[in-house]
Amino acid sequence: MNPSNPIHSFSPTGEKFQLPSQEDYSTEFEQLKEMVNHQRALKREIVVVMGLGFVGAVMAAVVADAQDGNGNPAKFVIGMQRPSTRSFWKIPLINRGLSPISSEDPEVALIISRCVNEKKTLTATFSYDALKFADVVIVDVQCDYLKESLGNVRNGRAEMEALEESFEIIASHISPETLVLIETTVAPGTTEQIAYPIMKKVFKKRGINGDPLLAHSFERVMPGKNYVASIRDLWRVCSGVNKEATSRVVKFLKEVINTEKYPLTVLDRPIESETAKIVENSFRATILAFLDEWSLFAEQNGVDLIKVINAIKVRPTHDNMIFPGPGIGGYCLPKDGGLGLWAYRHIHGFEDDIFKITPLAIDINDTRGLHVAQLTRDALRNMGRPLASAEILILGASYREDVGDTRYSGSELIVRRLTEMGAELRVHDPYILHWWEFERQDEYPASSHSLKRFFRGQEKLKDLRVEQDLRKALKGADAVILAVRHKPYLTLDPDEVVQNAGGPIAVVDCFGILDDHKIRRYFELGCEVKGLGRGHVKRIKDQVKTQATQ
Ligand SMILES: NC(=O)c1ccc[n+]([C@@H]2O[C@H](COP(=O)([O-])OP(=O)(O)OC[C@H]3O[C@@H](n4cnc5c(N)ncnc54)[C@H](O)[C@@H]3O)[C@@H](O)[C@H]2O)c1
């Protein structure tokens, strides 16, 4: 808890909510009981979703929106969130029918408001007592991976505390017939070797002899324009600890997910479902990391890697090749491979070091943004401007285009390194109001997780604010870093940029945003241009110079 304000939780818009007191729990229980009795009379299954974060809040709404064969609501969902100062506010917001997540997908707000206010199939609570009513519990709490150094994922560990605590709480409240579906991305082996024994022990204490009905099915949710569809209308993989758990999870997912169009894959054991998630994301992290060295090769040898990739992608066998931008962020890709490494040693007890590519890929992706600081330094130096005290504008704070999600974005690393080198940073992002990684850098995403730890001179960054007006942001800038392929940045006109900046600037393109025509124009306007993987800019620069002297 925040010692300066121990009894309140603040929403992202600053609304203050008082945390529940001891007396509130008995009132809450009576209210839940009444709701559940009413819903049971309507023959609805009671589903408790534990953890109302980016995944749980929307999954809860998708389940609450599910219909039976006659088009009637099939489930009543109680979203359960622990009353921490950081997250309690999500409960009153959901109970008003408001989404706790700001999303580019309009369906997120619609589905939550529909289920809370119209269908009345969704409510949220802070009380673990909700678990007593559950036919199904869905676990959507986080399982983070804490990195102890920058660029070395091996030096880290899975943070199992929230998850382990959840299993204990669940087992001490649920009935033995309750299906517990773990959706959290976990270290492979967690369902059978961590959740199962924890729950079994608690069951024993309660005099319950049966096995907990545990299953795993991971989320493939993609924050962005298709947020809801990426939960409801996408292929699922699942597995249970025994036959009954497997048939229960298959039945449940068929009732709530669009499995007719997107068939389920049922695997033999939960460790296979857990491994599928980790391999899926490590594969993606690896194909992105692989291009880092070719990006440097391109810069040093006059090659435009963007054109090279486009030439290769024509071949259907290689059409998922993607340019990595200034780093690979989002919540999942930077951590999931780490969970695999950690599991091999700490769950399964192996001492040998079989992992080479998975950790290397994460380390490369985690540090790729640092090179952008070098490009910026060099571009400014070519213009005779020292980096220290230069005004640098970064365009885009999100981890990918057209989303308002800053978690582990490459842009954060760029800002931190350039600040360390003495530059003054400003930021513009049309999708972000607050860049919490800076504004609350001492506690967000957690005090032990902030990348601030790895850089010096970061204190002033808590005052970094996201400018919404691009013209204002550009005024007086010495350098502009195009960091994210947000739509508005793709059409920026060099003449207007330079005019708004008030003169020639250094332009650093991190994501193949500039075509050759624009690069040429920037040079004609007296700017300096550099870009990740864009070795051909030097050629364009020389052409412009030659033309000018002719
Ligand atoms: N966010 C994504 O894009 C994404 C995509 C695919 C998979 N996943 C996986 O889904 C899982 C959840 O991710 P997320 O982004 O929703 O995390 P999150 O941190 O946004 O949400 C987790 C929530 O669980 C709550 N919580 C923790 N302990 C609790 C407890 N004991 N009781 C009740 N609530 C508790 C937290 O307060 C928080 O609100 C992770 O394993 C993640 O890897 C996430």
Coordinates of C-alpha atoms and ligand atoms in Angstrom, one line a residue:
M1 CA 0.0 0.0 0.0
N2 CA 1.0 3.6 -0.6
P3 CA 1.9 4.8 2.9
S4 CA 1.0 8.4 2.2
N5 CA -2.5 7.4 1.2
P6 CA -3.2 3.9 2.5
I7 CA -7.0 3.8 2.1
H8 CA -7.6 5.0 -1.4
S9 CA -7.2 3.8 -4.9
F10 CA -6.9 6.2 -7.9
S11 CA -8.2 5.5 -11.3
P12 CA -6.1 6.6 -14.3
T13 CA -8.3 9.7 -14.7
G14 CA -7.6 10.6 -11.0
E15 CA -10.9 9.5 -9.5
K16 CA -10.5 8.6 -5.9
F17 CA -12.0 5.4 -4.4
Q18 CA -12.0 4.4 -0.8
L19 CA -10.7 0.8 -0.2
P20 CA -13.2 -1.5 1.6
S21 CA -13.2 -1.7 5.3
Q22 CA -13.7 -4.9 7.4
E23 CA -17.5 -4.2 7.7
D24 CA -17.9 -3.9 3.9
Y25 CA -17.1 -7.6 3.5
S26 CA -20.2 -8.9 5.2
T27 CA -22.4 -6.5 3.3
E28 CA -20.7 -7.5 0.0
F29 CA -21.2 -11.2 0.8
E30 CA -24.9 -10.8 1.4
Q31 CA -25.3 -8.8 -1.9
L32 CA -23.4 -11.4 -3.8
K33 CA -25.5 -14.2 -2.3
E34 CA -28.7 -12.5 -3.3
M35 CA -27.4 -11.9 -6.9
V36 CA -26.2 -15.5 -7.2
N37 CA -29.6 -17.0 -5.9
H38 CA -31.4 -14.9 -8.5
Q39 CA -29.0 -16.0 -11.3
R40 CA -29.2 -19.7 -10.3
A41 CA -33.0 -19.5 -10.5
L42 CA -32.4 -18.3 -14.1
K43 CA -30.3 -21.5 -14.6
R44 CA -27.1 -19.6 -15.2
E45 CA -23.7 -21.0 -14.4
I46 CA -21.7 -18.8 -12.0
V47 CA -18.2 -17.9 -13.3
V48 CA -15.7 -16.1 -11.2
V49 CA -12.8 -14.4 -13.1
M50 CA -9.9 -13.7 -10.8
G51 CA -7.8 -10.7 -11.8
L52 CA -9.4 -7.9 -13.7
G53 CA -6.4 -6.8 -15.7
F54 CA -5.9 -6.3 -19.4
V55 CA -7.0 -9.9 -20.0
G56 CA -9.4 -10.7 -17.1
A57 CA -11.6 -7.7 -17.5
V58 CA -12.4 -8.4 -21.2
M59 CA -12.5 -12.2 -20.8
A60 CA -15.1 -11.6 -18.0
A61 CA -17.2 -9.6 -20.4
V62 CA -16.9 -12.2 -23.2
V63 CA -18.1 -14.9 -20.8
A64 CA -20.9 -12.7 -19.5
D65 CA -22.0 -12.0 -23.1
A66 CA -22.2 -15.7 -24.0
Q67 CA -25.7 -17.1 -24.9
D68 CA -27.2 -20.5 -24.8
G69 CA -28.8 -22.3 -27.8
N70 CA -32.0 -20.2 -27.3
G71 CA -30.2 -16.9 -27.3
N72 CA -30.5 -16.4 -23.5
P73 CA -27.6 -15.4 -21.3
A74 CA -25.9 -18.6 -20.2
K75 CA -23.5 -17.4 -17.5
F76 CA -23.4 -14.9 -14.7
V77 CA -19.9 -13.5 -14.2
I78 CA -18.4 -12.1 -11.0
G79 CA -15.1 -10.4 -11.8
M80 CA -12.9 -10.6 -8.7
Q81 CA -10.1 -8.2 -8.1
R82 CA -8.0 -7.8 -4.9
P83 CA -8.5 -4.5 -3.3
S84 CA -5.0 -3.1 -3.8
T85 CA -4.4 0.6 -4.0
R86 CA -3.2 0.0 -7.6
S87 CA -6.2 -1.9 -8.8
F88 CA -9.2 -1.5 -6.6
W89 CA -10.6 1.3 -8.7
K90 CA -11.3 -1.2 -11.5
I91 CA -14.2 -2.7 -9.4
P92 CA -16.4 0.4 -9.0
L93 CA -15.7 1.3 -12.6
I94 CA -16.9 -2.0 -14.0
N95 CA -19.9 -1.9 -11.7
R96 CA -20.9 1.4 -13.4
G97 CA -20.6 -0.4 -16.7
L98 CA -17.3 1.3 -17.6
S99 CA -14.2 -0.4 -19.0
P100 CA -11.1 -0.2 -16.8
I101 CA -9.1 -0.4 -20.0
S102 CA -8.8 2.3 -22.6
S103 CA -8.9 0.6 -26.0
E104 CA -8.9 1.4 -29.7
D105 CA -11.6 -1.4 -30.0
P106 CA -15.0 0.2 -29.4
E107 CA -16.4 -3.2 -28.6
V108 CA -14.5 -3.3 -25.2
A109 CA -16.6 -0.4 -23.8
L110 CA -19.8 -1.7 -25.4
I111 CA -19.6 -5.3 -24.2
I112 CA -18.8 -4.3 -20.6
S113 CA -21.6 -1.7 -20.5
R114 CA -24.1 -4.2 -22.2
C115 CA -23.3 -7.0 -19.8
V116 CA -23.4 -4.8 -16.6
N117 CA -26.3 -2.5 -17.4
E118 CA -28.5 -4.3 -19.9
K119 CA -28.0 -8.0 -19.6
K120 CA -27.0 -7.7 -15.9
T121 CA -24.7 -10.7 -16.3
L122 CA -21.5 -9.1 -15.1
T123 CA -20.6 -7.6 -11.7
A124 CA -17.3 -7.0 -10.0
T125 CA -16.2 -7.6 -6.4
F126 CA -13.2 -7.3 -4.0
S127 CA -14.3 -10.3 -1.9
Y128 CA -12.8 -13.7 -2.2
D129 CA -16.1 -15.0 -0.9
A130 CA -17.3 -14.8 -4.5
L131 CA -15.3 -18.0 -5.1
K132 CA -17.7 -19.9 -2.8
F133 CA -20.4 -19.5 -5.5
A134 CA -18.3 -20.5 -8.5
D135 CA -19.1 -23.3 -10.9
V136 CA -16.0 -22.2 -12.9
V137 CA -13.1 -20.0 -11.8
I138 CA -10.9 -18.4 -14.4
V139 CA -7.5 -17.3 -13.2
D140 CA -6.2 -14.2 -15.0
V141 CA -3.8 -12.8 -12.4
Q142 CA -0.3 -11.8 -13.6
C143 CA 2.8 -14.0 -13.5
D144 CA 5.7 -11.6 -14.1
Y145 CA 9.3 -12.3 -14.9
L146 CA 11.7 -10.0 -13.0
K147 CA 14.9 -9.2 -14.8
E148 CA 17.8 -8.2 -12.5
S149 CA 19.9 -6.7 -15.3
L150 CA 19.4 -5.0 -18.7
G151 CA 20.0 -7.4 -21.6
N152 CA 20.5 -10.6 -19.6
V153 CA 17.3 -12.5 -19.1
R154 CA 19.1 -15.3 -17.4
N155 CA 19.7 -13.0 -14.5
G156 CA 16.1 -13.0 -13.3
R157 CA 13.2 -15.0 -12.0
A158 CA 9.5 -15.8 -12.3
E159 CA 7.4 -13.9 -9.8
M160 CA 5.1 -16.6 -8.6
E161 CA 3.8 -14.9 -5.5
A162 CA 0.5 -13.5 -6.8
L163 CA -0.3 -16.8 -8.6
E164 CA 0.6 -19.1 -5.7
E165 CA -1.4 -16.9 -3.4
S166 CA -4.4 -17.2 -5.8
F167 CA -4.3 -21.0 -5.9
E168 CA -4.3 -21.1 -2.1
I169 CA -7.2 -18.7 -1.9
I170 CA -9.2 -20.5 -4.5
A171 CA -8.7 -23.9 -2.9
S172 CA -9.8 -22.6 0.5
H173 CA -13.1 -21.2 -1.0
I174 CA -14.4 -23.3 -3.9
S175 CA -16.5 -26.4 -3.9
P176 CA -14.6 -29.6 -5.1
E177 CA -16.8 -29.6 -8.3
T178 CA -15.6 -26.2 -9.4
L179 CA -13.5 -26.1 -12.6
V180 CA -10.4 -23.9 -12.2
L181 CA -9.2 -22.7 -15.5
I182 CA -5.8 -21.1 -15.5
E183 CA -5.4 -18.6 -18.3
T184 CA -2.3 -16.9 -17.0
T185 CA 0.8 -17.4 -19.1
V186 CA 2.8 -19.6 -16.7
A187 CA 6.1 -21.3 -16.4
P188 CA 5.5 -24.7 -18.1
G189 CA 4.7 -27.2 -15.3
T190 CA 2.9 -24.7 -13.1
T191 CA -0.6 -26.3 -13.3
E192 CA 0.5 -29.8 -12.4
Q193 CA 3.5 -29.1 -10.2
I194 CA 2.6 -25.8 -8.4
A195 CA -1.2 -25.3 -8.6
Y196 CA -2.2 -28.9 -8.1
P197 CA -0.1 -29.6 -5.0
I198 CA -1.0 -26.2 -3.4
M199 CA -4.7 -26.8 -4.0
K200 CA -4.6 -30.5 -3.0
K201 CA -3.0 -29.6 0.4
V202 CA -5.7 -27.1 1.1
F203 CA -8.4 -29.5 0.0
K204 CA -7.0 -32.1 2.4
K205 CA -7.1 -29.6 5.3
R206 CA -10.8 -28.9 4.4
G207 CA -11.5 -32.7 4.4
I208 CA -12.0 -32.9 0.7
N209 CA -10.5 -36.1 -0.8
G210 CA -11.0 -35.5 -4.5
D211 CA -8.6 -33.9 -7.0
P212 CA -8.9 -30.2 -7.8
L213 CA -10.4 -29.9 -11.3
L214 CA -7.6 -27.9 -12.9
A215 CA -7.1 -27.0 -16.5
H216 CA -4.9 -24.6 -18.5
S217 CA -5.8 -22.6 -21.7
F218 CA -3.7 -19.6 -22.6
E219 CA -4.9 -16.3 -23.9
R220 CA -3.8 -14.9 -27.3
V221 CA -5.3 -11.5 -26.7
M222 CA -4.0 -8.6 -28.7
P223 CA -4.7 -5.2 -27.3
G224 CA -5.7 -3.0 -30.2
K225 CA -8.5 -2.7 -32.7
N226 CA -9.6 -6.3 -32.4
Y227 CA -9.3 -6.7 -28.6
V228 CA -12.6 -8.5 -28.0
A229 CA -12.4 -10.6 -31.1
S230 CA -8.8 -11.7 -30.1
I231 CA -10.3 -13.3 -27.0
R232 CA -13.6 -14.6 -28.4
D233 CA -12.9 -15.4 -32.0
L234 CA -9.5 -17.0 -32.0
W235 CA -8.2 -20.6 -31.8
R236 CA -7.7 -21.9 -28.3
V237 CA -5.4 -24.6 -26.9
C238 CA -6.4 -26.4 -23.7
S239 CA -5.7 -29.3 -21.4
G240 CA -6.9 -30.6 -18.0
V241 CA -5.1 -32.5 -15.2
N242 CA -7.4 -35.4 -15.6
K243 CA -10.2 -36.6 -17.9
E244 CA -13.0 -34.8 -16.0
A245 CA -11.1 -31.5 -15.9
T246 CA -10.4 -31.9 -19.7
S247 CA -14.0 -32.6 -20.6
R248 CA -15.2 -29.7 -18.4
V249 CA -12.8 -27.2 -19.9
V250 CA -13.7 -28.3 -23.4
K251 CA -17.4 -27.9 -22.7
F252 CA -16.9 -24.5 -21.0
L253 CA -14.7 -23.1 -23.8
K254 CA -17.2 -24.3 -26.4
E255 CA -19.9 -22.4 -24.6
V256 CA -18.1 -19.1 -24.4
I257 CA -15.6 -19.0 -27.3
N258 CA -16.4 -19.1 -31.0
T259 CA -15.0 -22.7 -31.3
E260 CA -17.2 -23.5 -34.3
K261 CA -15.2 -21.2 -36.5
Y262 CA -12.0 -21.4 -34.5
P263 CA -11.7 -25.1 -33.4
L264 CA -10.1 -26.0 -30.1
T265 CA -6.9 -27.9 -29.8
V266 CA -7.0 -30.3 -26.9
L267 CA -3.6 -31.4 -25.7
D268 CA -2.8 -34.4 -23.4
R269 CA -1.4 -32.5 -20.4
P270 CA -1.4 -29.0 -19.1
I271 CA 2.4 -28.7 -19.5
E272 CA 1.9 -29.0 -23.2
S273 CA -0.7 -26.2 -23.3
E274 CA 1.6 -24.1 -21.1
T275 CA 4.6 -24.9 -23.4
A276 CA 2.6 -24.0 -26.5
K277 CA 2.2 -20.5 -25.2
I278 CA 5.8 -20.0 -24.4
V279 CA 7.1 -21.5 -27.6
E280 CA 4.6 -19.5 -29.7
N281 CA 5.9 -16.2 -28.2
S282 CA 9.5 -17.3 -28.2
F283 CA 9.3 -18.1 -31.9
R284 CA 8.0 -14.6 -32.5
A285 CA 10.6 -13.0 -30.3
T286 CA 13.3 -14.9 -32.1
I287 CA 12.3 -14.0 -35.7
L288 CA 12.3 -10.4 -34.6
A289 CA 15.6 -10.6 -32.8
F290 CA 17.2 -12.3 -35.8
L291 CA 16.9 -9.2 -37.9
D292 CA 18.8 -7.0 -35.4
E293 CA 22.2 -8.1 -36.8
W294 CA 21.1 -7.7 -40.4
S295 CA 19.8 -4.3 -39.5
L296 CA 23.3 -3.2 -38.4
F297 CA 24.8 -4.9 -41.4
A298 CA 22.4 -2.9 -43.6
E299 CA 23.3 0.4 -41.9
Q300 CA 27.0 -0.2 -42.5
N301 CA 26.8 -1.4 -46.1
G302 CA 24.4 0.9 -47.9
V303 CA 21.5 -1.5 -47.7
D304 CA 17.9 -0.6 -47.1
L305 CA 16.7 -3.5 -45.0
I306 CA 13.0 -2.5 -45.4
K307 CA 13.3 -3.0 -49.2
V308 CA 15.2 -6.3 -48.6
I309 CA 12.5 -7.6 -46.3
N310 CA 9.7 -6.6 -48.7
A311 CA 11.6 -8.4 -51.5
I312 CA 11.8 -11.6 -49.5
K313 CA 8.3 -11.5 -48.2
V314 CA 6.9 -11.9 -51.7
R315 CA 7.8 -15.5 -51.3
P316 CA 4.9 -17.1 -49.4
T317 CA 7.2 -19.3 -47.2
H318 CA 8.7 -16.1 -45.8
D319 CA 5.8 -13.8 -45.6
N320 CA 5.8 -13.4 -41.8
M321 CA 9.2 -11.7 -41.7
I322 CA 8.8 -8.5 -39.7
F323 CA 11.1 -5.5 -39.2
P324 CA 11.7 -5.2 -35.5
G325 CA 11.5 -1.4 -35.0
P326 CA 13.3 0.0 -31.9
G327 CA 12.6 -3.0 -29.7
I328 CA 10.0 -5.6 -28.9
G329 CA 7.6 -4.6 -26.2
G330 CA 4.2 -5.5 -25.0
Y331 CA 3.7 -7.5 -21.9
C332 CA 4.3 -11.0 -23.2
L333 CA 7.2 -11.2 -25.7
P334 CA 9.9 -9.8 -23.4
K335 CA 9.1 -12.2 -20.5
D336 CA 7.6 -15.4 -21.8
G337 CA 10.8 -17.1 -22.8
G338 CA 12.2 -16.3 -19.4
L339 CA 9.4 -18.2 -17.8
G340 CA 10.5 -21.3 -19.9
L341 CA 14.1 -21.0 -18.8
W342 CA 13.1 -20.5 -15.2
A343 CA 10.8 -23.5 -15.2
Y344 CA 13.5 -25.8 -16.6
R345 CA 15.7 -25.2 -13.5
H346 CA 13.3 -24.3 -10.8
I347 CA 10.2 -26.4 -11.4
H348 CA 11.8 -29.4 -13.2
G349 CA 15.2 -29.3 -11.5
F350 CA 17.6 -29.5 -14.4
E351 CA 21.1 -28.1 -14.0
D352 CA 22.3 -28.0 -17.6
D353 CA 22.0 -25.0 -19.9
I354 CA 20.0 -26.1 -22.9
F355 CA 18.6 -22.7 -23.9
K356 CA 20.7 -20.7 -26.3
I357 CA 18.4 -19.0 -28.8
T358 CA 15.4 -18.1 -26.6
P359 CA 17.4 -16.0 -24.0
L360 CA 19.6 -14.5 -26.7
A361 CA 16.5 -13.3 -28.6
I362 CA 15.0 -11.6 -25.6
D363 CA 18.4 -10.0 -24.7
I364 CA 18.7 -8.6 -28.2
N365 CA 15.2 -7.3 -28.3
D366 CA 15.5 -5.8 -24.8
T367 CA 18.5 -3.7 -25.8
R368 CA 17.8 -2.9 -29.5
G369 CA 16.5 0.6 -28.6
L370 CA 19.9 1.7 -27.3
H371 CA 21.3 1.8 -30.8
V372 CA 18.7 4.5 -31.6
A373 CA 20.4 6.8 -29.1
Q374 CA 23.7 6.3 -31.0
L375 CA 22.0 7.1 -34.4
T376 CA 20.5 10.3 -32.8
R377 CA 23.9 11.3 -31.4
D378 CA 25.6 10.8 -34.8
A379 CA 22.9 12.6 -36.8
L380 CA 23.1 15.6 -34.4
R381 CA 26.9 15.5 -34.6
N382 CA 26.8 15.6 -38.4
M383 CA 24.8 18.8 -38.0
G384 CA 27.4 20.3 -35.6
R385 CA 25.0 20.0 -32.6
P386 CA 26.0 18.3 -29.4
L387 CA 23.6 15.7 -28.0
A388 CA 23.9 16.9 -24.5
S389 CA 21.2 19.5 -23.9
A390 CA 19.7 19.0 -27.4
E391 CA 15.9 19.1 -27.5
I392 CA 14.7 15.7 -28.8
L393 CA 11.1 14.8 -29.7
I394 CA 10.2 11.2 -29.8
L395 CA 7.1 10.4 -31.8
G396 CA 5.3 7.4 -30.3
A397 CA 5.4 5.9 -26.8
S398 CA 3.5 2.7 -27.5
Y399 CA 5.1 -0.7 -28.0
R400 CA 3.3 -1.0 -31.4
E401 CA 1.4 1.0 -33.9
D402 CA -2.1 2.4 -33.3
V403 CA -2.4 1.1 -29.7
G404 CA -2.3 3.0 -26.4
D405 CA -0.1 0.4 -24.6
T406 CA 3.3 1.5 -23.4
R407 CA 4.4 -1.7 -21.6
Y408 CA 8.1 -2.4 -22.3
S409 CA 8.1 -0.2 -25.4
G410 CA 11.3 0.4 -27.3
S411 CA 10.6 4.1 -26.9
E412 CA 11.1 3.9 -23.2
L413 CA 14.7 2.6 -23.6
I414 CA 15.4 5.4 -26.1
V415 CA 14.2 8.1 -23.8
R416 CA 16.1 6.6 -20.8
R417 CA 19.4 6.3 -22.7
L418 CA 19.2 9.8 -24.4
T419 CA 18.4 11.3 -21.0
E420 CA 21.4 9.6 -19.5
M421 CA 23.5 11.1 -22.3
G422 CA 22.2 14.6 -21.3
A423 CA 19.5 15.3 -23.9
E424 CA 16.2 17.0 -23.1
L425 CA 13.3 14.7 -24.2
R426 CA 9.7 15.5 -25.2
V427 CA 7.1 13.0 -26.4
H428 CA 4.1 12.9 -28.6
D429 CA 1.7 10.0 -29.0
P430 CA -1.9 10.3 -30.2
Y431 CA -3.0 7.3 -28.3
I432 CA -1.4 7.9 -24.9
L433 CA -2.4 10.5 -22.2
H434 CA 0.0 9.4 -19.5
W435 CA 3.3 7.5 -19.9
W436 CA 3.2 5.9 -16.5
E437 CA 6.6 4.3 -16.9
F438 CA 8.0 7.8 -16.4
E439 CA 5.3 9.7 -14.5
R440 CA 5.2 7.0 -11.8
Q441 CA 8.6 5.6 -12.4
D442 CA 9.2 4.7 -8.8
E443 CA 6.3 2.4 -8.6
Y444 CA 5.2 1.4 -12.1
P445 CA 5.0 -1.3 -13.4
A446 CA 6.4 -2.1 -9.9
S447 CA 9.2 -0.5 -7.9
S448 CA 11.4 -3.5 -8.7
H449 CA 10.6 -3.5 -12.4
S450 CA 11.2 0.0 -13.6
L451 CA 13.9 0.3 -16.3
K452 CA 15.0 3.4 -14.4
R453 CA 17.3 1.1 -12.3
F454 CA 19.6 0.6 -15.3
F455 CA 20.3 4.2 -16.2
R456 CA 21.7 7.3 -14.4
G457 CA 20.2 10.8 -14.2
Q458 CA 16.6 9.6 -14.6
E459 CA 15.0 11.6 -11.8
K460 CA 13.7 14.5 -14.0
L461 CA 11.8 12.0 -16.2
K462 CA 8.9 11.8 -13.7
D463 CA 8.0 15.2 -15.1
L464 CA 7.8 13.9 -18.7
R465 CA 4.3 14.6 -20.1
V466 CA 2.9 13.3 -23.4
E467 CA 2.1 16.3 -25.7
Q468 CA -1.1 15.8 -27.7
D469 CA -0.5 18.7 -30.1
L470 CA 2.1 17.7 -32.6
R471 CA 2.9 21.3 -33.8
K472 CA 3.6 22.3 -30.2
A473 CA 5.8 19.3 -29.7
L474 CA 7.8 20.0 -32.8
K475 CA 8.5 23.7 -32.0
G476 CA 12.2 24.2 -31.4
A477 CA 13.2 20.5 -31.6
D478 CA 16.7 19.7 -32.6
A479 CA 15.9 16.1 -33.5
V480 CA 12.8 14.0 -34.2
I481 CA 12.7 10.3 -33.6
L482 CA 10.0 8.4 -35.5
A483 CA 9.6 5.5 -33.1
V484 CA 6.3 3.9 -33.8
R485 CA 4.3 3.4 -37.0
H486 CA 1.2 5.2 -35.7
K487 CA -1.0 6.2 -38.7
P488 CA -0.6 10.0 -38.3
Y489 CA 3.2 9.7 -38.5
L490 CA 3.1 7.8 -41.8
T491 CA 1.8 10.9 -43.7
L492 CA 3.9 13.6 -42.1
D493 CA 5.1 16.0 -44.6
P494 CA 8.9 16.9 -44.3
D495 CA 8.3 20.6 -45.3
E496 CA 5.7 21.0 -42.5
V497 CA 7.8 19.2 -39.9
V498 CA 10.8 21.4 -40.6
Q499 CA 8.7 24.5 -40.7
N500 CA 7.0 23.6 -37.3
A501 CA 10.4 22.8 -35.8
G502 CA 11.7 26.2 -36.9
G503 CA 14.6 24.9 -39.0
P504 CA 16.6 21.9 -40.1
I505 CA 16.5 18.9 -37.7
A506 CA 18.0 15.5 -37.2
V507 CA 15.5 12.8 -38.2
V508 CA 15.8 9.3 -37.0
D509 CA 13.5 6.7 -38.5
C510 CA 13.2 3.6 -36.4
F511 CA 10.5 1.7 -38.3
G512 CA 10.8 2.2 -42.0
I513 CA 8.4 5.1 -41.9
L514 CA 10.1 7.3 -44.4
D515 CA 10.1 6.5 -48.1
D516 CA 13.1 7.6 -50.3
H517 CA 11.2 10.6 -51.5
K518 CA 10.7 11.9 -48.0
I519 CA 14.3 11.1 -47.0
R520 CA 15.5 13.1 -50.0
R521 CA 13.3 16.0 -49.1
Y522 CA 14.6 16.1 -45.5
F523 CA 18.1 16.3 -46.9
E524 CA 17.1 19.0 -49.4
L525 CA 15.8 21.0 -46.4
G526 CA 19.2 20.8 -44.7
C527 CA 18.2 18.0 -42.3
E528 CA 20.3 15.0 -41.4
V529 CA 18.5 11.6 -41.6
K530 CA 19.4 8.2 -40.1
G531 CA 17.4 5.1 -39.6
L532 CA 17.5 1.6 -38.1
G533 CA 18.5 -0.8 -40.9
R534 CA 18.5 2.1 -43.5
G535 CA 22.1 2.2 -44.8
H536 CA 20.9 3.7 -48.2
V537 CA 20.2 7.1 -46.7
K538 CA 23.9 8.0 -47.1
R539 CA 23.5 7.4 -50.9
I540 CA 20.5 9.7 -51.0
K541 CA 22.4 12.3 -49.0
D542 CA 25.3 12.1 -51.5
Q543 CA 23.0 12.5 -54.4
V544 CA 21.3 15.6 -52.9
K545 CA 24.8 17.1 -52.2
T546 CA 26.0 16.4 -55.8
Q547 CA 22.8 17.9 -57.2
A548 CA 23.3 21.0 -55.0
T549 CA 26.8 21.6 -56.4
Q550 CA 25.8 21.1 -60.0
Ligands
LIG1 N1 -2.0 -8.3 -21.8 C1 -1.8 -9.0 -22.8 O1 -1.6 -8.5 -23.9 C2 -1.7 -10.6 -22.7 C3 -1.8 -11.3 -23.9 C4 -1.8 -12.7 -23.8 C5 -1.6 -13.3 -22.5 N2 -1.5 -12.5 -21.4 C6 -1.3 -13.1 -20.1 O2 -2.5 -13.0 -19.3 C7 -2.1 -12.9 -17.9 C8 -2.8 -11.7 -17.3 O3 -2.2 -10.6 -17.9 P1 -2.8 -9.1 -17.8 O4 -2.2 -8.3 -18.8 O5 -4.3 -9.1 -17.7 O6 -2.2 -8.7 -16.3 P2 -2.6 -7.5 -15.4 O7 -1.5 -7.2 -14.5 O8 -3.2 -6.4 -16.2 O9 -3.8 -8.1 -14.5 C9 -3.7 -9.0 -13.5 C10 -4.8 -8.6 -12.4 O10 -4.8 -9.6 -11.4 C11 -5.0 -9.0 -10.2 N3 -4.6 -9.9 -9.1 C12 -3.4 -10.3 -8.7 N4 -3.5 -11.1 -7.6 C13 -4.8 -11.3 -7.4 C14 -5.6 -12.0 -6.4 N5 -5.0 -12.8 -5.5 N6 -6.9 -11.9 -6.5 C15 -7.5 -11.2 -7.4 N7 -6.9 -10.5 -8.3 C16 -5.6 -10.5 -8.3 C17 -4.1 -7.7 -10.2 O11 -4.4 -6.8 -9.3 C18 -4.4 -7.3 -11.7 O12 -5.5 -6.4 -11.7 C19 -0.6 -12.9 -17.9 O13 -0.1 -14.2 -17.7 C20 -0.2 -12.5 -19.3 O14 1.0 -13.0 -19.6 C21 -1.5 -11.2 -21.5

